[in-house]
Amino acid sequence: DTEVTQTPKHLVMGMTNKKSLKCEQHMGHRAMYWYKQKAKKPPELMFVYSYEKLSINESVPSRFSPECPNSSLLNLHLHALQPEDSALYLCASRLIAGVPSYEQYFGPGTRLTVT
Amino acid sequence: AQSVSQHNHHVILSEAASLELGCNYSYGGTVNLFWYVQYPGQHLQLLLKYFSGDPLVKGIKGFEAEFIKSKFSFNLRKPSVQWSDTAEYFCAVKGSGNTGKLIFGQGTTLQVKP
């Protein structure tokens, strides 16, 4: 299994809603990432988890709350978002063990629209 | 701080034309370089990577890239493009430290006309 899966594929939410994005991988990768991508722009790193511990928070507003319940799962909890938060949210994972390999495997993303 | 620069923002080619997309990075110790492709409506896929060894790297779908240390460059090439190569191409370099953070260039939109 060489896949990173993300659910849902599309999400429309109001500014007062609470929702969660889910990411899953079964490749034994111990680093997982959340990115935000606007159209025709590169992915912007939001959070990095290494061995289920948060290692990087790129000054992301607190209305985004990441969670890594186990080595296969990564969640992004959303609350009180703004319309400018509408974007494609990408999850990625990377193998840490053994010979360092820094390539990241990306999921298909969740297209988020905030109304 | 490390950075990646992609000079071509939008490239339009006819099928069978040769492709070269420029990528320059700022020096930051050991270099790990990547090219990712994002086809319309699809997720980012790794085209090729360079860690060490032979500076000419071959990737999937007939793509290759050459690491030229003296020029801080990692240009992507394909001898003959197809309509199906229409996509967004991102060059990336691993950031300093061990988190595996990737620093992406701004991307190049490639449009191949049939």
Coordinates of N, CA and C in Angstrom, one line a residue:
Chain A
D1 N 0.8 -1.2 0.0 CA 0.0 0.0 0.0 C 0.9 1.2 0.0
T2 N 0.9 2.0 -1.1 CA 1.7 3.2 -1.2 C 0.9 4.4 -1.3
E3 N -0.2 4.4 -0.6 CA -1.1 5.5 -0.7 C -1.3 6.3 0.5
V4 N -1.6 7.6 0.3 CA -2.0 8.5 1.4 C -3.5 8.8 1.0
T5 N -4.4 8.5 1.9 CA -5.8 8.8 1.7 C -6.2 10.0 2.5
Q6 N -7.2 10.7 2.0 CA -7.7 11.9 2.7 C -9.2 11.9 2.5
T7 N -9.9 12.2 3.6 CA -11.3 12.4 3.6 C -11.7 13.6 4.4
P8 N -12.8 14.3 4.0 CA -13.5 14.1 2.7 C -12.8 14.7 1.5
K9 N -13.3 14.4 0.3 CA -12.7 15.0 -0.9 C -13.0 16.5 -1.0
H10 N -14.3 16.8 -0.6 CA -14.8 18.2 -0.7 C -15.5 18.5 0.6
L11 N -15.3 19.7 1.1 CA -16.0 20.1 2.3 C -16.4 21.6 2.1
V12 N -17.7 21.8 2.4 CA -18.2 23.2 2.4 C -18.6 23.5 3.9
M13 N -18.1 24.5 4.5 CA -18.5 24.8 5.9 C -18.7 26.3 6.1
G14 N -19.6 26.6 7.0 CA -19.8 28.0 7.4 C -18.8 28.4 8.4
M15 N -18.7 29.7 8.6 CA -17.7 30.3 9.5 C -17.9 29.9 10.9
T16 N -19.1 29.4 11.3 CA -19.3 29.0 12.7 C -19.2 27.5 12.9
N17 N -19.0 26.8 11.8 CA -19.0 25.3 11.9 C -17.7 24.8 12.5
K18 N -17.8 23.5 13.0 CA -16.6 22.8 13.4 C -16.6 21.5 12.5
K19 N -15.4 21.3 11.9 CA -15.3 20.1 11.1 C -13.9 19.6 11.2
S20 N -13.7 18.4 10.7 CA -12.3 17.8 10.7 C -12.0 17.2 9.4
L21 N -10.7 17.3 9.1 CA -10.1 16.6 7.9 C -9.3 15.4 8.4
K22 N -9.4 14.3 7.6 CA -8.7 13.1 8.1 C -7.7 12.7 7.0
C23 N -6.6 12.2 7.5 CA -5.5 11.7 6.6 C -5.0 10.3 7.1
E24 N -4.8 9.4 6.3 CA -4.4 8.0 6.7 C -3.3 7.5 5.8
Q25 N -2.4 6.8 6.3 CA -1.4 6.1 5.5 C -1.0 4.8 6.3
H26 N -0.7 3.8 5.5 CA -0.3 2.5 6.1 C 1.1 2.0 5.5
M27 N 1.9 3.0 5.3 CA 3.3 2.7 4.7 C 4.3 2.6 5.8
G28 N 3.9 2.8 7.1 CA 4.9 2.8 8.1 C 5.7 4.1 8.3
H29 N 5.2 5.1 7.6 CA 5.8 6.4 7.7 C 5.6 7.0 9.0
R30 N 6.6 7.6 9.6 CA 6.5 8.2 10.9 C 6.5 9.7 10.9
A31 N 6.6 10.3 9.8 CA 6.5 11.8 9.7 C 5.3 12.1 8.8
M32 N 4.4 13.0 9.3 CA 3.2 13.4 8.6 C 3.1 14.9 8.5
Y33 N 2.5 15.4 7.5 CA 2.5 16.8 7.2 C 1.1 17.3 6.8
W34 N 0.8 18.5 7.2 CA -0.3 19.2 6.6 C 0.2 20.4 5.8
Y35 N -0.4 20.6 4.6 CA -0.1 21.7 3.7 C -1.4 22.4 3.3
K36 N -1.3 23.6 3.0 CA -2.4 24.4 2.4 C -2.0 24.8 1.0
Q37 N -2.8 24.6 0.0 CA -2.5 25.0 -1.3 C -3.6 25.8 -2.0
K38 N -3.2 27.0 -2.4 CA -4.1 27.8 -3.2 C -3.9 27.5 -4.7
A39 N -4.9 27.9 -5.5 CA -4.8 27.6 -6.9 C -3.5 28.1 -7.6
K40 N -2.8 27.3 -8.3 CA -1.6 27.7 -9.1 C -0.5 28.2 -8.2
K41 N -0.5 27.8 -6.9 CA 0.5 28.2 -6.0 C 1.2 26.9 -5.4
P42 N 2.4 27.0 -4.8 CA 3.0 25.8 -4.2 C 2.3 25.5 -2.9
P43 N 2.4 24.3 -2.4 CA 1.9 24.0 -1.1 C 2.7 24.8 0.0
E44 N 1.9 25.2 1.0 CA 2.5 25.9 2.1 C 2.4 25.0 3.3
L45 N 3.6 24.8 3.9 CA 3.6 23.9 5.1 C 2.8 24.5 6.3
M46 N 2.0 23.7 6.9 CA 1.3 24.1 8.1 C 1.9 23.5 9.3
F47 N 1.9 22.2 9.4 CA 2.3 21.4 10.5 C 3.1 20.2 10.1
V48 N 4.0 19.8 11.0 CA 4.8 18.5 10.8 C 4.7 17.7 12.1
Y49 N 4.4 16.5 12.0 CA 4.4 15.5 13.1 C 5.5 14.5 12.8
S50 N 6.4 14.3 13.8 CA 7.4 13.2 13.8 C 7.2 12.3 15.0
Y51 N 7.0 11.0 14.7 CA 6.7 10.0 15.7 C 5.6 10.5 16.6
E52 N 4.5 11.0 15.9 CA 3.3 11.4 16.6 C 3.4 12.6 17.5
K53 N 4.5 13.3 17.4 CA 4.7 14.5 18.2 C 4.8 15.7 17.2
L54 N 4.1 16.8 17.6 CA 4.2 18.0 16.7 C 5.6 18.5 16.8
S55 N 6.2 18.7 15.6 CA 7.6 19.2 15.6 C 7.7 20.5 14.9
I56 N 6.7 20.9 14.0 CA 6.7 22.2 13.4 C 5.3 22.7 13.3
N57 N 5.1 23.9 13.8 CA 3.9 24.7 13.6 C 4.3 26.0 12.9
E58 N 3.9 26.1 11.6 CA 4.4 27.3 10.9 C 3.5 28.5 11.2
S59 N 3.4 28.8 12.5 CA 2.6 30.0 12.9 C 1.2 30.0 12.3
V60 N 0.6 28.8 12.4 CA -0.8 28.7 11.8 C -1.8 29.2 12.9
P61 N -2.8 29.9 12.4 CA -3.8 30.4 13.4 C -4.4 29.3 14.2
S62 N -4.9 29.5 15.4 CA -5.4 28.5 16.3 C -6.7 27.9 15.8
R63 N -7.3 28.5 14.8 CA -8.6 28.0 14.3 C -8.3 26.6 13.6
F64 N -7.0 26.4 13.3 CA -6.6 25.1 12.8 C -5.9 24.3 13.9
S65 N -6.4 23.1 14.2 CA -5.8 22.3 15.3 C -5.5 20.9 14.8
P66 N -4.2 20.6 14.7 CA -3.8 19.3 14.3 C -3.9 18.2 15.4
E67 N -4.0 17.0 15.0 CA -4.0 15.9 16.0 C -3.4 14.7 15.3
C68 N -2.6 13.9 16.0 CA -2.0 12.7 15.4 C -2.3 11.6 16.4
P69 N -3.4 10.9 16.3 CA -3.8 9.9 17.3 C -2.9 8.7 17.3
N70 N -2.4 8.3 16.2 CA -1.5 7.2 16.1 C -0.6 7.4 14.8
S71 N 0.3 6.4 14.6 CA 1.3 6.6 13.6 C 0.7 6.5 12.2
S72 N -0.6 6.1 12.0 CA -1.2 6.0 10.7 C -2.2 7.2 10.4
L73 N -2.5 7.9 11.4 CA -3.6 8.8 11.3 C -3.2 10.3 11.6
L74 N -3.7 11.2 10.8 CA -3.5 12.6 11.1 C -4.8 13.3 10.8
N75 N -5.2 14.1 11.8 CA -6.4 14.9 11.7 C -6.1 16.4 11.7
L76 N -7.0 17.2 11.1 CA -6.9 18.6 11.1 C -8.3 19.1 11.5
H77 N -8.4 19.6 12.7 CA -9.7 20.1 13.2 C -9.8 21.6 12.9
L78 N -11.0 21.9 12.4 CA -11.3 23.3 11.9 C -12.4 23.9 12.7
H79 N -12.2 25.2 13.0 CA -13.2 25.9 13.8 C -13.1 27.3 13.6
A80 N -14.3 27.9 13.3 CA -14.4 29.4 13.1 C -13.5 29.9 12.0
L81 N -13.5 29.2 10.8 CA -12.7 29.5 9.7 C -13.2 30.8 9.0
Q82 N -12.3 31.3 8.2 CA -12.6 32.5 7.4 C -12.7 32.1 5.9
P83 N -13.4 32.9 5.1 CA -13.4 32.6 3.7 C -12.1 32.5 3.1
E84 N -11.1 33.2 3.5 CA -9.7 33.1 2.9 C -9.0 31.8 3.3
D85 N -9.6 31.0 4.1 CA -9.1 29.7 4.4 C -9.5 28.7 3.4
S86 N -10.3 29.1 2.5 CA -10.7 28.2 1.4 C -9.5 27.8 0.6
A87 N -9.3 26.5 0.4 CA -8.1 26.1 -0.3 C -8.1 24.6 -0.4
L88 N -7.1 24.0 -1.0 CA -6.9 22.5 -1.0 C -5.9 22.2 0.1
Y89 N -6.4 21.3 1.0 CA -5.6 20.9 2.1 C -5.0 19.6 1.8
L90 N -3.6 19.5 1.8 CA -2.9 18.3 1.5 C -2.3 17.7 2.7
C91 N -2.3 16.4 2.7 CA -1.6 15.7 3.7 C -0.4 14.9 3.0
A92 N 0.7 14.8 3.7 CA 1.8 14.0 3.1 C 2.5 13.2 4.2
S93 N 3.2 12.2 3.8 CA 3.9 11.4 4.8 C 5.3 11.1 4.3
R94 N 6.2 10.7 5.2 CA 7.5 10.4 4.9 C 8.1 9.3 5.8
L95 N 8.9 8.4 5.2 CA 9.6 7.4 6.0 C 10.7 8.0 6.7
I96 N 10.8 7.7 8.0 CA 12.0 8.3 8.8 C 13.0 7.2 9.0
A97 N 12.6 6.0 9.3 CA 13.6 4.9 9.7 C 14.5 4.6 8.5
G98 N 15.7 4.0 8.9 CA 16.6 3.6 7.9 C 17.4 4.7 7.2
V99 N 17.8 4.5 6.0 CA 18.5 5.5 5.2 C 17.6 6.7 5.0
P100 N 18.1 7.9 5.4 CA 17.2 9.1 5.3 C 16.6 9.3 3.9
S101 N 15.3 9.3 3.8 CA 14.6 9.6 2.6 C 13.7 10.7 2.8
Y102 N 13.9 11.8 2.2 CA 13.1 13.0 2.4 C 12.0 13.2 1.4
E103 N 11.8 12.2 0.6 CA 10.6 12.4 -0.3 C 9.4 12.2 0.4
Q104 N 8.4 13.1 0.1 CA 7.1 13.0 0.7 C 6.1 12.4 -0.3
Y105 N 5.2 11.7 0.3 CA 4.1 11.1 -0.5 C 2.8 11.9 -0.1
F106 N 2.2 12.4 -1.2 CA 1.0 13.3 -1.0 C -0.3 12.6 -1.2
G107 N -1.3 13.0 -0.4 CA -2.6 12.5 -0.6 C -3.3 13.4 -1.7
P108 N -4.5 13.1 -2.1 CA -5.2 13.9 -3.1 C -5.8 15.2 -2.6
G109 N -5.8 15.3 -1.3 CA -6.3 16.6 -0.8 C -7.8 16.7 -0.5
T110 N -8.1 17.6 0.4 CA -9.5 18.0 0.6 C -9.7 19.4 0.1
R111 N -10.7 19.6 -0.8 CA -11.0 20.9 -1.3 C -12.0 21.5 -0.3
L112 N -11.5 22.6 0.4 CA -12.3 23.2 1.5 C -12.9 24.5 1.0
T113 N -14.1 24.7 1.1 CA -14.8 26.0 0.8 C -15.4 26.5 2.1
V114 N -15.1 27.7 2.5 CA -15.6 28.4 3.7 C -16.6 29.5 3.2
T115 N -17.9 29.3 3.6 CA -18.9 30.3 3.2 C -19.3 31.3 4.3
Chain B
A1 N 18.0 32.0 4.8 CA 17.0 31.0 4.7 C 17.1 30.3 3.3
Q2 N 16.8 29.0 3.2 CA 16.8 28.4 1.9 C 15.7 28.8 1.1
S3 N 15.9 28.8 -0.2 CA 14.8 29.2 -1.2 C 15.0 28.5 -2.5
V4 N 13.9 28.4 -3.2 CA 13.9 27.8 -4.5 C 13.3 28.8 -5.5
S5 N 13.9 28.9 -6.7 CA 13.4 29.8 -7.7 C 13.2 29.1 -9.0
Q6 N 12.0 29.2 -9.5 CA 11.6 28.6 -10.8 C 11.4 29.8 -11.7
H7 N 12.2 29.9 -12.8 CA 12.2 31.1 -13.6 C 11.0 31.1 -14.6
N8 N 10.6 30.0 -15.0 CA 9.5 29.9 -16.0 C 8.2 29.8 -15.3
H9 N 7.3 30.7 -15.4 CA 6.0 30.6 -14.7 C 5.0 29.9 -15.5
H10 N 5.0 30.2 -16.8 CA 4.0 29.6 -17.7 C 4.7 29.3 -19.0
V11 N 4.7 28.0 -19.4 CA 5.4 27.5 -20.6 C 4.3 26.9 -21.5
I12 N 4.3 27.3 -22.8 CA 3.4 26.7 -23.7 C 4.3 26.0 -24.8
L13 N 4.1 24.8 -25.1 CA 4.8 24.0 -26.1 C 3.9 23.2 -27.0
S14 N 4.3 22.9 -28.1 CA 3.6 22.0 -29.0 C 4.1 20.6 -28.7
E15 N 3.2 19.6 -29.0 CA 3.6 18.2 -28.8 C 4.9 17.9 -29.6
A16 N 5.8 17.1 -29.0 CA 7.1 16.7 -29.6 C 8.2 17.7 -29.3
A17 N 7.8 18.9 -28.8 CA 8.9 19.8 -28.5 C 9.7 19.4 -27.3
S18 N 10.9 19.9 -27.2 CA 11.7 19.6 -26.0 C 11.4 20.6 -24.9
L19 N 11.6 20.1 -23.7 CA 11.2 20.8 -22.5 C 12.4 21.0 -21.6
E20 N 12.6 22.2 -21.1 CA 13.6 22.4 -20.0 C 13.0 23.5 -19.1
L21 N 12.8 23.1 -17.8 CA 12.3 24.0 -16.8 C 13.4 24.3 -15.8
G22 N 13.6 25.6 -15.6 CA 14.7 26.0 -14.7 C 14.3 25.9 -13.2
C23 N 15.3 25.6 -12.4 CA 15.2 25.6 -11.0 C 16.5 25.9 -10.4
N24 N 16.5 26.9 -9.5 CA 17.8 27.3 -8.8 C 17.4 27.3 -7.3
Y25 N 18.4 26.9 -6.5 CA 18.2 26.8 -5.1 C 19.3 27.6 -4.4
S26 N 19.0 28.0 -3.2 CA 20.0 28.6 -2.4 C 20.8 27.6 -1.6
Y27 N 22.0 27.8 -1.4 CA 22.9 26.8 -0.8 C 22.5 26.5 0.7
G28 N 22.4 25.3 1.1 CA 22.1 25.0 2.5 C 22.6 23.7 3.0
G29 N 23.9 23.5 2.8 CA 24.5 22.2 3.3 C 24.2 21.1 2.3
T30 N 24.0 19.9 2.8 CA 23.7 18.8 2.0 C 22.4 19.0 1.2
V31 N 22.5 18.8 -0.1 CA 21.3 19.1 -0.9 C 20.5 17.9 -1.2
N32 N 19.2 18.0 -1.0 CA 18.2 17.0 -1.4 C 17.2 17.7 -2.3
L33 N 17.1 17.3 -3.6 CA 16.3 18.1 -4.5 C 15.2 17.2 -5.1
F34 N 14.1 17.8 -5.4 CA 13.0 17.1 -6.0 C 12.3 17.9 -7.1
W35 N 11.7 17.1 -8.0 CA 10.7 17.7 -8.9 C 9.4 16.9 -8.6
Y36 N 8.3 17.7 -8.4 CA 7.0 17.1 -8.2 C 6.1 17.6 -9.4
V37 N 5.1 16.8 -9.8 CA 4.2 17.2 -10.8 C 2.8 17.1 -10.3
Q38 N 1.9 18.0 -10.7 CA 0.5 18.0 -10.3 C -0.3 18.1 -11.5
Y39 N -0.9 17.0 -12.0 CA -1.8 17.0 -13.1 C -3.1 17.6 -12.7
P40 N -3.8 18.2 -13.7 CA -5.1 18.8 -13.3 C -6.0 17.9 -12.5
G41 N -6.4 18.4 -11.3 CA -7.3 17.6 -10.5 C -6.7 16.5 -9.8
Q42 N -5.4 16.3 -9.9 CA -4.7 15.2 -9.2 C -3.8 15.6 -8.1
H43 N -3.3 14.6 -7.4 CA -2.4 15.0 -6.3 C -1.0 15.1 -6.7
L44 N -0.1 15.7 -5.9 CA 1.3 15.9 -6.2 C 1.9 14.5 -6.3
Q45 N 2.7 14.3 -7.4 CA 3.5 13.1 -7.5 C 4.9 13.4 -7.7
L46 N 5.8 12.5 -7.2 CA 7.2 12.7 -7.3 C 7.6 12.3 -8.7
L47 N 8.3 13.2 -9.4 CA 8.8 12.9 -10.7 C 10.2 12.3 -10.6
L48 N 11.0 12.9 -9.8 CA 12.4 12.4 -9.6 C 13.0 13.2 -8.4
K49 N 14.2 12.6 -8.0 CA 14.8 13.2 -6.8 C 16.3 13.0 -7.0
Y50 N 17.1 13.9 -6.3 CA 18.5 13.8 -6.2 C 19.0 13.9 -4.8
F51 N 19.8 12.9 -4.4 CA 20.4 13.0 -3.0 C 21.9 13.1 -3.2
S52 N 22.4 12.2 -4.0 CA 23.9 12.2 -4.1 C 24.2 11.3 -5.4
G53 N 25.5 11.2 -5.7 CA 25.9 10.4 -6.8 C 25.7 11.0 -8.2
D54 N 25.3 10.2 -9.2 CA 25.2 10.7 -10.5 C 24.4 12.0 -10.6
P55 N 24.9 13.1 -11.1 CA 24.1 14.3 -11.1 C 23.0 14.3 -12.2
L56 N 23.0 13.3 -13.1 CA 21.9 13.2 -14.0 C 21.0 12.2 -13.5
V57 N 19.8 12.6 -13.2 CA 18.8 11.8 -12.5 C 17.7 11.5 -13.5
K58 N 17.3 10.2 -13.6 CA 16.2 9.9 -14.5 C 14.9 9.6 -13.6
G59 N 13.8 10.1 -14.1 CA 12.6 9.9 -13.3 C 11.5 9.2 -14.1
I60 N 10.3 9.3 -13.7 CA 9.2 8.6 -14.4 C 8.8 9.4 -15.6
K61 N 8.1 8.8 -16.5 CA 7.4 9.4 -17.7 C 8.5 10.1 -18.6
G62 N 9.7 9.6 -18.6 CA 10.7 10.1 -19.5 C 11.4 11.4 -19.1
F63 N 11.1 11.9 -17.9 CA 11.7 13.1 -17.4 C 13.1 12.8 -16.8
E64 N 14.0 13.8 -16.9 CA 15.3 13.7 -16.3 C 15.6 15.1 -15.7
A65 N 16.6 15.2 -14.8 CA 17.0 16.4 -14.3 C 18.5 16.3 -14.1
E66 N 19.2 17.5 -14.2 CA 20.6 17.5 -14.0 C 21.0 18.4 -12.8
F67 N 21.7 17.9 -11.9 CA 22.2 18.7 -10.7 C 23.5 19.3 -11.1
I68 N 23.6 20.6 -11.1 CA 24.8 21.3 -11.4 C 25.2 22.1 -10.2
K69 N 26.1 21.6 -9.4 CA 26.4 22.2 -8.1 C 26.9 23.6 -8.2
S70 N 27.8 23.8 -9.2 CA 28.4 25.2 -9.4 C 27.4 26.2 -9.8
K71 N 26.3 25.8 -10.3 CA 25.3 26.8 -10.7 C 24.1 26.7 -9.8
F72 N 24.1 25.9 -8.8 CA 23.0 25.8 -7.8 C 21.7 25.5 -8.6
S73 N 21.8 24.7 -9.6 CA 20.6 24.4 -10.4 C 20.2 22.9 -10.5
F74 N 19.0 22.7 -10.8 CA 18.4 21.4 -10.9 C 17.3 21.5 -11.9
N75 N 17.7 21.6 -13.2 CA 16.7 21.8 -14.3 C 16.1 20.5 -14.7
L76 N 14.8 20.6 -15.0 CA 14.0 19.4 -15.5 C 14.0 19.4 -17.0
R77 N 14.1 18.2 -17.6 CA 14.1 18.1 -19.0 C 13.3 16.9 -19.5
K78 N 12.8 17.1 -20.7 CA 12.2 16.0 -21.4 C 12.4 16.2 -22.9
P79 N 12.9 15.2 -23.6 CA 13.2 15.5 -25.0 C 12.0 15.7 -25.9
S80 N 10.8 15.1 -25.6 CA 9.7 15.3 -26.4 C 8.4 15.2 -25.6
V81 N 7.7 16.3 -25.4 CA 6.6 16.4 -24.5 C 5.3 15.9 -25.3
Q82 N 4.4 15.4 -24.4 CA 3.1 15.0 -24.9 C 2.0 15.9 -24.3
W83 N 0.8 15.8 -24.9 CA -0.3 16.6 -24.4 C -0.6 16.2 -23.0
S84 N -0.3 15.0 -22.6 CA -0.6 14.5 -21.3 C 0.4 15.0 -20.2
D85 N 1.4 15.7 -20.7 CA 2.4 16.3 -19.7 C 1.9 17.7 -19.2
T86 N 0.8 18.2 -19.8 CA 0.2 19.4 -19.3 C -0.1 19.3 -17.8
A87 N 0.5 20.2 -17.0 CA 0.5 20.0 -15.5 C 1.2 21.2 -14.9
E88 N 1.2 21.2 -13.6 CA 1.9 22.2 -12.8 C 3.2 21.4 -12.3
Y89 N 4.3 22.0 -12.4 CA 5.6 21.4 -12.0 C 6.2 22.2 -10.9
F90 N 6.6 21.5 -9.8 CA 7.2 22.2 -8.7 C 8.6 21.6 -8.4
C91 N 9.5 22.5 -8.3 CA 10.9 22.1 -7.8 C 10.9 22.3 -6.3
A92 N 11.6 21.4 -5.6 CA 11.6 21.6 -4.1 C 13.0 21.1 -3.6
V93 N 13.4 21.7 -2.5 CA 14.6 21.3 -1.8 C 14.3 21.1 -0.3
K94 N 15.0 20.1 0.2 CA 14.8 19.8 1.6 C 15.4 20.9 2.5
G95 N 14.6 21.4 3.4 CA 15.1 22.4 4.3 C 16.1 21.9 5.3
S96 N 16.7 22.8 6.0 CA 17.7 22.3 7.0 C 17.0 21.6 8.2
G97 N 17.8 20.8 8.9 CA 17.2 20.1 10.0 C 16.7 18.7 9.5
N98 N 16.1 18.0 10.5 CA 15.7 16.6 10.2 C 14.2 16.4 10.1
T99 N 13.4 17.5 10.0 CA 12.0 17.4 9.9 C 11.5 17.0 8.5
G100 N 12.5 17.1 7.6 CA 12.1 16.8 6.2 C 11.3 17.8 5.5
K101 N 11.2 19.0 6.1 CA 10.5 20.1 5.6 C 11.0 20.4 4.1
L102 N 10.0 20.5 3.2 CA 10.3 20.8 1.8 C 10.0 22.3 1.5
I103 N 11.0 22.9 0.8 CA 10.8 24.3 0.4 C 10.5 24.2 -1.1
F104 N 9.3 24.7 -1.5 CA 8.9 24.6 -2.9 C 9.2 25.9 -3.6
G105 N 9.4 25.7 -4.9 CA 9.4 26.9 -5.8 C 8.0 27.3 -6.1
Q106 N 7.8 28.4 -6.9 CA 6.5 28.9 -7.1 C 5.7 28.1 -8.2
G107 N 6.4 27.2 -8.8 CA 5.7 26.3 -9.8 C 5.8 26.9 -11.2
T108 N 5.7 25.9 -12.2 CA 5.7 26.3 -13.6 C 4.5 25.6 -14.2
T109 N 3.6 26.3 -14.8 CA 2.5 25.8 -15.5 C 2.9 25.4 -16.9
L110 N 2.8 24.1 -17.2 CA 3.2 23.7 -18.6 C 1.9 23.4 -19.3
Q111 N 1.7 24.0 -20.5 CA 0.6 23.7 -21.3 C 1.2 23.1 -22.7
V112 N 0.7 21.9 -23.0 CA 1.2 21.3 -24.2 C 0.0 21.3 -25.2
K113 N 0.2 21.9 -26.4 CA -0.8 21.9 -27.4 C -0.7 20.7 -28.3
P114 N -1.9 20.1 -28.5 CA -1.8 18.9 -29.4 C -1.5 19.2 -30.8

